[in-house]
Tab-separated table of C-alpha atoms and ligand atoms in Angstrom:
chain	number	residue	atom	x	y	z
A	10	UNK	CA	0.000	0.000	0.000
A	11	UNK	CA	1.493	3.315	-1.084
A	12	UNK	CA	1.367	6.375	1.180
A	13	UNK	CA	-1.803	8.386	0.626
A	14	UNK	CA	-3.805	11.405	1.781
A	15	UNK	CA	-7.550	10.901	1.933
A	16	UNK	CA	-9.699	13.996	2.357
A	17	UNK	CA	-13.310	14.006	1.238
A	18	UNK	CA	-14.775	17.258	2.546
A	19	UNK	CA	-18.123	17.220	0.697
A	20	UNK	CA	-21.098	17.160	3.070
A	21	UNK	CA	-23.628	14.611	1.739
A	22	UNK	CA	-27.337	15.033	2.447
A	23	UNK	CA	-28.985	11.848	1.209
A	24	UNK	CA	-32.547	10.588	0.823
A	25	UNK	CA	-36.146	11.502	0.091
A	26	UNK	CA	-37.659	14.972	0.625
A	27	UNK	CA	-34.369	16.763	1.224
A	28	UNK	CA	-34.919	19.647	-1.214
A	29	UNK	CA	-36.616	21.816	1.418
A	30	UNK	CA	-33.304	22.105	3.306
A	31	UNK	CA	-31.258	23.419	0.368
A	32	UNK	CA	-31.736	27.151	1.009
A	33	UNK	CA	-30.894	27.034	4.735
A	34	UNK	CA	-27.900	24.785	4.096
A	35	UNK	CA	-26.495	27.228	1.536
A	36	UNK	CA	-26.993	30.073	3.981
A	37	UNK	CA	-24.868	28.081	6.411
A	38	UNK	CA	-22.025	28.322	3.889
A	39	UNK	CA	-22.398	32.109	3.866
A	40	UNK	CA	-24.175	32.277	0.512
A	41	UNK	CA	-26.089	35.467	-0.233
A	42	UNK	CA	-26.665	35.130	-3.993
A	43	UNK	CA	-26.499	31.837	-5.880
A	44	UNK	CA	-26.129	30.879	-9.505
A	45	UNK	CA	-28.758	28.235	-10.267
A	46	UNK	CA	-27.027	26.263	-13.000
A	47	UNK	CA	-28.714	23.487	-15.001
A	48	UNK	CA	-28.826	21.663	-18.331
A	49	UNK	CA	-31.184	21.281	-21.253
A	50	UNK	CA	-34.456	21.156	-19.362
A	51	UNK	CA	-34.903	17.798	-17.564
A	52	UNK	CA	-34.960	19.592	-14.183
A	53	UNK	CA	-37.760	21.859	-15.392
A	54	UNK	CA	-39.826	18.954	-16.704
A	55	UNK	CA	-39.418	16.956	-13.479
A	56	UNK	CA	-40.400	19.897	-11.270
A	57	UNK	CA	-37.103	19.724	-9.357
A	58	UNK	CA	-36.018	23.233	-10.341
A	59	UNK	CA	-39.209	24.704	-8.860
A	60	UNK	CA	-38.594	22.846	-5.591
A	61	UNK	CA	-35.033	24.184	-5.421
A	62	UNK	CA	-36.201	27.737	-6.131
A	63	UNK	CA	-38.886	27.477	-3.439
A	64	UNK	CA	-36.260	26.411	-0.916
A	65	UNK	CA	-33.904	29.270	-1.836
A	66	UNK	CA	-36.754	31.764	-1.637
A	67	UNK	CA	-37.934	30.427	1.735
A	68	UNK	CA	-34.398	30.970	3.066
A	69	UNK	CA	-34.336	34.522	1.668
A	70	UNK	CA	-31.510	33.669	-0.685
A	71	UNK	CA	-31.216	35.616	-3.939
A	72	UNK	CA	-30.356	33.764	-7.146
A	73	UNK	CA	-29.811	34.132	-10.870
A	74	UNK	CA	-30.408	31.323	-13.363
A	75	UNK	CA	-28.338	29.938	-16.172
A	76	UNK	CA	-29.491	26.779	-17.958
A	77	UNK	CA	-28.386	25.301	-21.253
A	78	UNK	CA	-25.386	23.232	-20.156
A	79	UNK	CA	-24.841	20.559	-22.824
A	80	UNK	CA	-23.473	17.058	-22.211
A	81	UNK	CA	-19.651	17.347	-22.460
A	82	UNK	CA	-19.884	20.929	-21.095
A	83	UNK	CA	-18.550	23.683	-23.310
A	84	UNK	CA	-16.005	26.351	-22.452
A	85	UNK	CA	-18.014	29.019	-24.316
A	86	UNK	CA	-20.967	28.700	-21.900
A	87	UNK	CA	-18.601	28.539	-18.922
A	88	UNK	CA	-17.141	31.896	-20.000
A	89	UNK	CA	-20.636	33.379	-20.238
A	90	UNK	CA	-21.357	32.017	-16.761
A	91	UNK	CA	-18.263	33.720	-15.357
A	92	UNK	CA	-19.349	37.068	-16.852
A	93	UNK	CA	-22.897	36.690	-15.531
A	94	UNK	CA	-21.742	35.812	-12.003
A	95	UNK	CA	-19.323	38.753	-11.916
A	96	UNK	CA	-22.019	41.165	-13.071
A	97	UNK	CA	-24.555	39.788	-10.576
A	98	UNK	CA	-22.265	39.473	-7.542
A	99	UNK	CA	-22.875	35.739	-7.168
A	100	UNK	CA	-21.077	34.095	-4.228
A	101	UNK	CA	-22.299	30.460	-4.447
A	102	UNK	CA	-22.684	28.091	-7.422
A	103	UNK	CA	-25.529	25.577	-7.224
A	104	UNK	CA	-25.447	22.888	-9.917
A	105	UNK	CA	-28.772	21.103	-10.438
A	106	UNK	CA	-28.060	18.226	-12.796
A	107	UNK	CA	-25.523	15.563	-13.761
A	108	UNK	CA	-21.767	15.615	-14.287
A	109	UNK	CA	-21.848	18.134	-17.125
A	110	UNK	CA	-23.732	20.745	-15.105
A	111	UNK	CA	-21.529	20.164	-12.049
A	112	UNK	CA	-18.342	20.468	-14.117
A	113	UNK	CA	-19.605	23.627	-15.784
A	114	UNK	CA	-20.276	25.117	-12.314
A	115	UNK	CA	-16.834	24.040	-11.090
A	116	UNK	CA	-15.147	25.698	-14.077
A	117	UNK	CA	-17.114	28.901	-13.487
A	118	UNK	CA	-15.970	28.746	-9.872
A	119	UNK	CA	-12.336	28.332	-10.919
A	120	UNK	CA	-12.584	31.313	-13.268
A	121	UNK	CA	-14.234	33.525	-10.643
A	122	UNK	CA	-11.946	32.639	-7.744
A	123	UNK	CA	-8.720	33.000	-9.723
A	124	UNK	CA	-9.684	35.953	-11.931
A	125	UNK	CA	-8.699	34.130	-15.112
A	126	UNK	CA	-9.963	31.818	-17.819
A	127	UNK	CA	-10.314	28.215	-16.518
A	128	UNK	CA	-8.661	26.913	-19.722
A	129	UNK	CA	-5.430	28.706	-18.647
A	130	UNK	CA	-4.953	25.977	-16.022
A	131	UNK	CA	-5.248	23.280	-18.675
A	132	UNK	CA	-2.770	25.006	-20.994
A	133	UNK	CA	-0.256	25.644	-18.234
A	134	UNK	CA	-0.829	22.153	-16.738
A	135	UNK	CA	-1.188	23.692	-13.277
A	136	UNK	CA	-3.873	23.112	-10.646
A	137	UNK	CA	-5.949	25.998	-9.298
A	138	UNK	CA	-5.669	26.461	-5.555
A	139	UNK	CA	-9.033	28.226	-5.271
A	140	UNK	CA	-12.610	27.748	-6.478
A	141	UNK	CA	-15.829	29.516	-5.484
A	142	UNK	CA	-18.048	27.244	-3.323
A	143	UNK	CA	-20.019	24.746	-5.417
A	144	UNK	CA	-23.095	22.843	-4.214
A	145	UNK	CA	-24.833	20.033	-6.109
A	146	UNK	CA	-28.397	18.784	-6.414
A	147	UNK	CA	-27.653	15.556	-8.276
A	148	UNK	CA	-30.020	14.192	-10.946
A	149	UNK	CA	-27.872	11.496	-12.572
A	150	UNK	CA	-25.714	8.840	-10.896
A	151	UNK	CA	-22.650	8.610	-13.117
A	152	UNK	CA	-19.699	10.995	-13.156
A	153	UNK	CA	-19.120	11.217	-9.413
A	154	UNK	CA	-18.299	14.895	-9.849
A	155	UNK	CA	-20.492	15.625	-6.801
A	156	UNK	CA	-17.587	14.501	-4.582
A	157	UNK	CA	-14.615	14.404	-6.957
A	158	UNK	CA	-11.566	16.606	-7.328
A	159	UNK	CA	-11.966	16.624	-11.139
A	160	UNK	CA	-13.514	19.096	-13.537
A	161	UNK	CA	-13.835	18.084	-17.203
A	162	UNK	CA	-14.748	20.505	-20.010
A	163	UNK	CA	-14.666	20.686	-23.807
A	164	UNK	CA	-13.045	23.642	-25.552
A	165	UNK	CA	-15.460	24.168	-28.433
A	166	UNK	CA	-12.820	26.102	-30.400
A	167	UNK	CA	-10.530	23.060	-30.828
A	168	UNK	CA	-12.637	20.070	-29.613
A	169	UNK	CA	-10.119	19.320	-26.874
A	170	UNK	CA	-11.794	17.751	-23.847
A	171	UNK	CA	-9.574	18.111	-20.814
A	172	UNK	CA	-9.749	18.062	-17.048
A	173	UNK	CA	-8.486	20.033	-14.093
A	174	UNK	CA	-7.589	17.997	-11.020
A	175	UNK	CA	-7.497	19.975	-7.780
A	176	UNK	CA	-8.757	19.563	-4.225
A	177	UNK	CA	-10.207	23.065	-4.620
A	178	UNK	CA	-12.970	21.838	-6.966
A	179	UNK	CA	-14.571	19.335	-4.608
A	180	UNK	CA	-18.144	20.545	-3.951
A	181	UNK	CA	-18.857	21.721	-0.397
A	182	UNK	CA	-22.258	19.992	-0.264
A	183	UNK	CA	-24.194	17.432	-2.334
A	184	UNK	CA	-27.940	16.804	-2.068
A	185	UNK	CA	-28.563	13.220	-3.184
A	186	UNK	CA	-32.212	12.223	-3.535
A	187	UNK	CA	-32.453	8.954	-5.519
A	188	UNK	CA	-36.003	9.887	-6.602
A	189	UNK	CA	-34.495	12.665	-8.712
A	190	UNK	CA	-32.976	9.955	-10.922
A	191	UNK	CA	-36.234	8.069	-11.658
A	192	UNK	CA	-36.657	10.017	-14.925
A	193	UNK	CA	-33.182	9.166	-16.278
A	194	UNK	CA	-33.504	7.225	-19.556
A	195	UNK	CA	-32.377	3.602	-19.785
A	196	UNK	CA	-29.470	4.657	-21.998
A	197	UNK	CA	-28.214	7.345	-19.577
A	198	UNK	CA	-28.759	4.926	-16.669
A	199	UNK	CA	-26.540	2.438	-18.513
A	200	UNK	CA	-23.919	5.127	-19.148
A	201	UNK	CA	-23.961	5.957	-15.445
A	202	UNK	CA	-23.565	2.319	-14.392
A	203	UNK	CA	-20.535	1.966	-16.678
A	204	UNK	CA	-18.930	5.254	-15.596
A	205	UNK	CA	-19.375	4.416	-11.910
A	206	UNK	CA	-17.789	1.007	-12.466
A	207	UNK	CA	-14.925	2.598	-14.407
A	208	UNK	CA	-13.929	5.059	-11.686
A	209	UNK	CA	-13.312	2.080	-9.425
A	210	UNK	CA	-11.842	-0.190	-12.122
A	211	UNK	CA	-9.299	2.423	-13.252
A	212	UNK	CA	-8.171	2.591	-9.609
A	213	UNK	CA	-8.102	-1.236	-9.385
A	214	UNK	CA	-5.753	-1.882	-12.320
A	215	UNK	CA	-2.720	0.233	-11.570
A	216	UNK	CA	0.040	-2.360	-11.331
A	217	UNK	CA	0.759	-1.437	-7.700
A	218	UNK	CA	0.629	-5.003	-6.399
A	219	UNK	CA	-1.914	-6.067	-3.764
A	220	UNK	CA	-3.882	-3.653	-1.636
A	221	UNK	CA	-6.370	-6.024	-0.073
A	222	UNK	CA	-8.740	-3.733	1.845
A	223	UNK	CA	-8.997	-1.197	-0.968
A	224	UNK	CA	-9.554	-3.950	-3.544
A	225	UNK	CA	-12.270	-5.638	-1.489
A	226	UNK	CA	-14.054	-2.288	-1.028
A	227	UNK	CA	-13.790	-1.881	-4.798
A	228	UNK	CA	-15.167	-5.364	-5.487
A	229	UNK	CA	-18.080	-4.801	-3.062
A	230	UNK	CA	-18.976	-1.581	-4.821
A	231	UNK	CA	-18.784	-3.226	-8.247
A	232	UNK	CA	-21.018	-6.129	-7.195
A	233	UNK	CA	-23.608	-3.752	-5.695
A	234	UNK	CA	-23.587	-1.593	-8.843
A	235	UNK	CA	-23.815	-4.685	-11.087
A	236	UNK	CA	-26.994	-5.860	-9.310
A	237	UNK	CA	-28.596	-2.452	-8.721
A	238	UNK	CA	-27.866	-1.609	-12.361
A	239	UNK	CA	-29.920	-4.565	-13.561
A	240	UNK	CA	-32.754	-3.650	-11.179
A	241	UNK	CA	-32.835	0.042	-12.182
A	242	UNK	CA	-32.843	-0.800	-15.888
A	243	UNK	CA	-35.778	-3.181	-15.299
A	244	UNK	CA	-37.676	-0.703	-13.091
A	245	UNK	CA	-36.528	2.937	-13.298
A	246	UNK	CA	-38.528	3.818	-10.158
A	247	UNK	CA	-36.884	1.142	-7.957
A	248	UNK	CA	-35.823	3.378	-5.045
A	249	UNK	CA	-33.343	0.979	-3.453
A	250	UNK	CA	-31.604	0.333	-6.776
A	251	UNK	CA	-31.441	4.051	-7.601
A	252	UNK	CA	-30.167	4.747	-4.071
A	253	UNK	CA	-27.366	2.205	-4.453
A	254	UNK	CA	-26.362	3.636	-7.839
A	255	UNK	CA	-26.412	7.203	-6.533
A	256	UNK	CA	-24.278	6.540	-3.461
A	257	UNK	CA	-21.937	4.347	-5.520
A	258	UNK	CA	-21.472	7.146	-8.066
A	259	UNK	CA	-20.159	9.381	-5.262
A	260	UNK	CA	-18.035	6.753	-3.497
A	261	UNK	CA	-16.522	5.473	-6.715
A	262	UNK	CA	-14.914	8.821	-7.497
A	263	UNK	CA	-14.210	10.367	-4.081
A	264	UNK	CA	-11.029	8.220	-3.909
A	265	UNK	CA	-12.087	5.694	-1.267
A	266	UNK	CA	-11.733	2.841	-3.763
A	267	UNK	CA	-8.211	3.980	-4.669
A	268	UNK	CA	-6.462	4.572	-1.319
A	269	UNK	CA	-2.936	3.179	-1.434
A	270	UNK	CA	-2.844	2.952	-5.218
A	271	UNK	CA	-1.429	5.306	-7.817
A	272	UNK	CA	-4.036	7.083	-9.939
A	273	UNK	CA	-3.433	6.815	-13.707
A	274	UNK	CA	-6.827	6.680	-15.508
A	275	UNK	CA	-5.542	5.862	-19.039
A	276	UNK	CA	-8.891	4.684	-20.428
A	277	UNK	CA	-10.595	7.893	-19.284
A	278	UNK	CA	-7.954	9.972	-21.040
A	279	UNK	CA	-8.424	7.987	-24.260
A	280	UNK	CA	-12.213	8.267	-23.960
A	281	UNK	CA	-12.244	12.009	-23.337
A	282	UNK	CA	-10.858	12.583	-26.829
A	283	UNK	CA	-13.458	10.238	-28.299
A	284	UNK	CA	-16.349	12.250	-26.813
A	285	UNK	CA	-14.418	15.511	-27.314
A	286	UNK	CA	-14.136	15.038	-31.083
A	287	UNK	CA	-17.482	13.226	-31.413
A	288	UNK	CA	-19.742	15.288	-29.186
A	289	UNK	CA	-22.700	12.942	-29.718
A	290	UNK	CA	-20.893	10.129	-27.877
A	291	UNK	CA	-21.727	9.902	-24.166
A	292	UNK	CA	-18.747	9.414	-21.834
A	293	UNK	CA	-20.153	6.137	-20.421
A	294	UNK	CA	-20.771	4.741	-23.909
A	295	UNK	CA	-17.189	5.501	-24.922
A	296	UNK	CA	-15.935	3.727	-21.805
A	297	UNK	CA	-18.042	0.585	-22.306
A	298	UNK	CA	-16.332	0.202	-25.687
A	299	UNK	CA	-12.791	1.183	-24.711
A	300	UNK	CA	-12.258	-0.367	-21.279
A	301	UNK	CA	-12.740	-4.031	-22.296
A	302	UNK	CA	-10.516	-3.342	-25.337
A	303	UNK	CA	-7.782	-1.866	-23.109
A	304	UNK	CA	-8.117	-4.917	-20.818
A	305	UNK	CA	-7.848	-7.328	-23.782
A	306	UNK	CA	-4.678	-5.578	-24.911
A	307	UNK	CA	-3.065	-5.544	-21.456
A	308	UNK	CA	-3.831	-9.251	-21.018
A	309	UNK	CA	-2.488	-10.066	-24.465
A	310	UNK	CA	0.782	-8.461	-23.322
A	311	UNK	CA	0.655	-10.509	-20.118
A	312	UNK	CA	0.178	-7.679	-17.594
A	313	UNK	CA	-1.344	-8.285	-14.142
A	314	UNK	CA	-2.997	-11.569	-15.135
A	315	UNK	CA	-3.722	-12.537	-11.514
A	316	UNK	CA	-5.464	-9.214	-10.826
A	317	UNK	CA	-7.651	-9.604	-13.934
A	318	UNK	CA	-8.411	-13.185	-12.839
A	319	UNK	CA	-9.209	-12.015	-9.286
A	320	UNK	CA	-11.746	-9.503	-10.606
A	321	UNK	CA	-13.225	-12.114	-12.962
A	322	UNK	CA	-13.693	-14.534	-10.092
A	323	UNK	CA	-14.865	-12.202	-7.332
A	324	UNK	CA	-17.067	-9.804	-9.338
A	325	UNK	CA	-18.100	-11.640	-12.491
A	326	UNK	CA	-18.366	-15.123	-10.939
A	327	UNK	CA	-15.914	-16.825	-13.304
A	328	UNK	CA	-14.448	-20.021	-11.851
A	329	UNK	CA	-10.756	-19.640	-10.952
A	330	UNK	CA	-8.430	-21.728	-13.122
A	331	UNK	CA	-5.268	-21.828	-11.009
A	332	UNK	CA	-3.279	-23.614	-13.720
A	333	UNK	CA	-4.285	-21.111	-16.374
A	334	UNK	CA	-5.351	-17.858	-14.668
A	335	UNK	CA	-5.265	-16.119	-18.061
A	336	UNK	CA	-8.314	-18.215	-19.013
A	337	UNK	CA	-10.179	-16.908	-15.952
A	338	UNK	CA	-9.016	-13.364	-16.716
A	339	UNK	CA	-10.291	-13.533	-20.298
A	340	UNK	CA	-13.578	-15.000	-19.036
A	341	UNK	CA	-13.957	-11.906	-16.838
A	342	UNK	CA	-13.601	-9.515	-19.767
A	343	UNK	CA	-16.143	-11.590	-21.722
A	344	UNK	CA	-18.565	-11.450	-18.777
A	345	UNK	CA	-18.089	-7.684	-18.465
A	346	UNK	CA	-18.859	-7.146	-22.159
A	347	UNK	CA	-21.917	-9.399	-21.851
A	348	UNK	CA	-23.120	-7.350	-18.871
A	349	UNK	CA	-22.667	-4.091	-20.767
A	350	UNK	CA	-24.674	-5.537	-23.673
A	351	UNK	CA	-27.363	-6.719	-21.257
A	352	UNK	CA	-27.851	-3.177	-19.906
A	353	UNK	CA	-28.005	-1.778	-23.441
A	354	UNK	CA	-24.508	-0.340	-23.782
A	355	UNK	CA	-22.324	-0.464	-26.924
A	356	UNK	CA	-19.172	-2.593	-26.864
A	357	UNK	CA	-17.713	-1.839	-30.323
A	358	UNK	CA	-16.568	1.336	-32.070
A	359	UNK	CA	-18.841	0.380	-34.934
A	360	UNK	CA	-21.849	0.700	-32.616
A	361	UNK	CA	-20.653	4.239	-31.833
A	362	UNK	CA	-20.740	4.943	-35.580
A	363	UNK	CA	-16.943	5.064	-35.954
A	364	UNK	CA	-14.824	3.487	-38.694
A	365	UNK	CA	-11.013	3.080	-38.896
A	366	UNK	CA	-10.882	6.328	-40.904
A	367	UNK	CA	-11.956	8.185	-37.749
A	368	UNK	CA	-9.259	6.868	-35.401
A	369	UNK	CA	-6.340	9.041	-36.500
A	370	UNK	CA	-8.061	12.362	-35.803
A	371	UNK	CA	-9.097	11.284	-32.301
A	372	UNK	CA	-5.776	9.715	-31.350
A	373	UNK	CA	-3.872	12.770	-32.605
A	374	UNK	CA	-5.628	14.779	-29.836
A	375	UNK	CA	-4.636	12.242	-27.172
A	376	UNK	CA	-0.943	12.283	-28.099
A	377	UNK	CA	-0.844	16.038	-28.777
A	378	UNK	CA	2.491	17.596	-27.814
A	379	UNK	CA	4.098	14.172	-27.429
A	380	UNK	CA	1.785	13.088	-24.601
A	381	UNK	CA	2.278	9.490	-23.516
A	382	UNK	CA	-0.340	8.017	-21.146
A	383	UNK	CA	0.668	6.040	-18.088
A	384	UNK	CA	-0.604	2.475	-17.869
A	385	UNK	CA	1.090	-0.946	-17.479
A	386	UNK	CA	3.144	0.247	-20.439
A	387	UNK	CA	3.456	3.813	-21.719
A	388	UNK	CA	0.608	4.379	-24.202
A	389	UNK	CA	1.649	6.417	-27.236
A	390	UNK	CA	0.085	6.618	-30.676
A	391	UNK	CA	0.722	2.977	-31.712
A	392	UNK	CA	-0.462	1.490	-28.426
A	393	UNK	CA	-3.648	3.593	-28.385
A	394	UNK	CA	-4.383	2.573	-31.984
A	395	UNK	CA	-3.914	-1.053	-30.910
A	396	UNK	CA	-6.575	-0.512	-28.219
A	397	UNK	CA	-8.892	0.954	-30.876
A	398	UNK	CA	-8.390	-2.162	-32.985
A	399	UNK	CA	-9.330	-4.347	-30.008
A	400	UNK	CA	-12.558	-2.322	-29.805
A	401	UNK	CA	-13.680	-2.946	-33.399
B	18	NZQ	O1	-29.434	18.491	-19.892
B	18	NZQ	P1	-30.610	17.787	-19.291
B	18	NZQ	O2	-31.904	18.170	-19.916
B	18	NZQ	O3	-30.636	17.909	-17.795
B	18	NZQ	O4	-30.460	16.217	-19.664
B	18	NZQ	C1	-29.350	15.440	-19.245
B	18	NZQ	C2	-28.381	15.121	-20.369
B	18	NZQ	O5	-29.011	15.134	-21.623
B	18	NZQ	C3	-29.866	14.081	-18.875
B	18	NZQ	N1	-30.338	14.003	-17.482
B	18	NZQ	C4	-29.641	14.307	-16.358
B	18	NZQ	N2	-30.405	14.069	-15.281
B	18	NZQ	C5	-31.615	13.647	-15.735
B	18	NZQ	C6	-31.572	13.605	-17.126
B	18	NZQ	N3	-32.623	13.214	-17.889
B	18	NZQ	C7	-33.750	12.860	-17.233
B	18	NZQ	N4	-33.855	12.859	-15.886
B	18	NZQ	C8	-32.821	13.240	-15.100
B	18	NZQ	N5	-32.926	13.191	-13.775
B	18	NZQ	O6	-28.756	13.222	-19.030
B	18	NZQ	C9	-27.958	13.687	-20.108
B	18	NZQ	C10	-26.490	13.541	-19.749
B	18	NZQ	O7	-26.152	14.404	-18.682
B	18	NZQ	P2	-24.616	14.621	-18.285
B	18	NZQ	O8	-24.580	15.555	-17.128
B	18	NZQ	O9	-23.828	14.983	-19.488
B	18	NZQ	O10	-24.170	13.153	-17.851
B	18	NZQ	P3	-23.089	12.650	-16.814
B	18	NZQ	O11	-23.538	12.852	-15.426
B	18	NZQ	O12	-22.757	11.293	-17.243
B	18	NZQ	O13	-21.833	13.620	-17.019
B	18	NZQ	C11	-20.973	13.444	-18.102
B	18	NZQ	C12	-19.870	14.456	-18.082
B	18	NZQ	O14	-19.078	14.330	-16.874
B	18	NZQ	C13	-17.699	14.144	-17.234
B	18	NZQ	C14	-17.805	13.417	-18.563
B	18	NZQ	O15	-16.596	13.418	-19.280
B	18	NZQ	C15	-18.893	14.217	-19.236
B	18	NZQ	O16	-18.399	15.436	-19.742
B	18	NZQ	N6	-16.998	13.471	-16.148
B	18	NZQ	C16	-16.721	14.208	-15.060
B	18	NZQ	C17	-16.008	13.690	-14.002
B	18	NZQ	C18	-15.662	14.509	-12.829
B	18	NZQ	N7	-15.819	15.821	-12.900
B	18	NZQ	O17	-15.217	13.995	-11.794
B	18	NZQ	C19	-15.509	12.308	-13.999
B	18	NZQ	C20	-16.024	11.471	-15.105
B	18	NZQ	O18	-15.075	10.479	-15.392
B	18	NZQ	C21	-16.372	12.187	-16.368
B	18	NZQ	O19	-15.223	12.396	-17.174
B	19	ZN	ZN1	-15.782	8.716	-15.936
């Protein structure tokens, strides 16, 4: 187990009927005027936005609204948000939505607190030390941004999708009511199941040797998500299933399933360019195609066979073949792909509408400036193209 620092400062308020407490809670953080930030309209249709407004008004808290955040949130809207908040004297950012809305709010907060453009931090490869306070009313269990130290945005001038990693961007409070996810479509539910699994799986396969407690926490989370995922796809209003998925989304990306391991996240970095260049591709759908392909490739090269076999056995129920653990390991990847298919997710690039002619443009973004991704082996252009071929 490597040395680690674990600090997860987000206050979580979880369960039914919690919206009434939003206004008072924000007041407790010293808020006087909030930005109410949301996406393309699902929170209006569900009535959630009205409940949030009523709570702010009851607490005497002023607010301004800015909707229109698109999936894979765009820098252009973030810049408009920064201008609006400056003009209006906003001192608290309340994201009502999924990962895209939260990340848009975080980027606005970075811009406001540091008096600069948030993209500057991506260009200079530095981490901001400050961010205006962000609160979250979560509507989609997926990205884990409600507790994470990441903020991912797409620069719509050059289609580069990049992230800031900084402790400063962890939200101060997250309101998690599983009922607010009942209206999520089957496809977005599937994307969320995959993304939640991936945040733990990317922390699981790091080549750091054994880390028993952390790995067993990870496996427990994956098993719970596997089963709750099936239940929520079958019945979108299954409260217990939605509750498990929502809490797992937060725990999977607040670092608890990675303590003692080195964070690398190669598949996420490859996927971000896929959904950066092809804006119609959802992050979770890109991951359900790319992660099994990355795993196939790593196994083909003989990396961490016992760890892949351990996951196959403990999470996917594949019988352990002690003489040939690579057989067990491969069985695990097959079972994972079958599960993704079962919950309606794509597992090939073809299903995402991509052909080999598309690969070069996407991969050129990933390796821009000579970037090589960390994984079991350094991943440069040729290795990433090999992963794409495993995903055909
Ligand atoms: O825009 P609206 O109308 O709200 O519709 C959204 C959107 O179309 C819809 N939706 C959300 N809640 C709903 C709902 N529809 C019905 N009922 C509800 N309750 O779902 C669609 C997708 O929303 P989005 O926020 O884009 O999804 P997600 O939460 O998966 O976030 C994806 C973004 O987060 C980034 C991804 O790269 C992507 O840009 N990530 C952020 C991370 C972080 N900051 O820690 C980590 C992740 O690995 C990820 O990279
Ligand atoms: Zn993710």
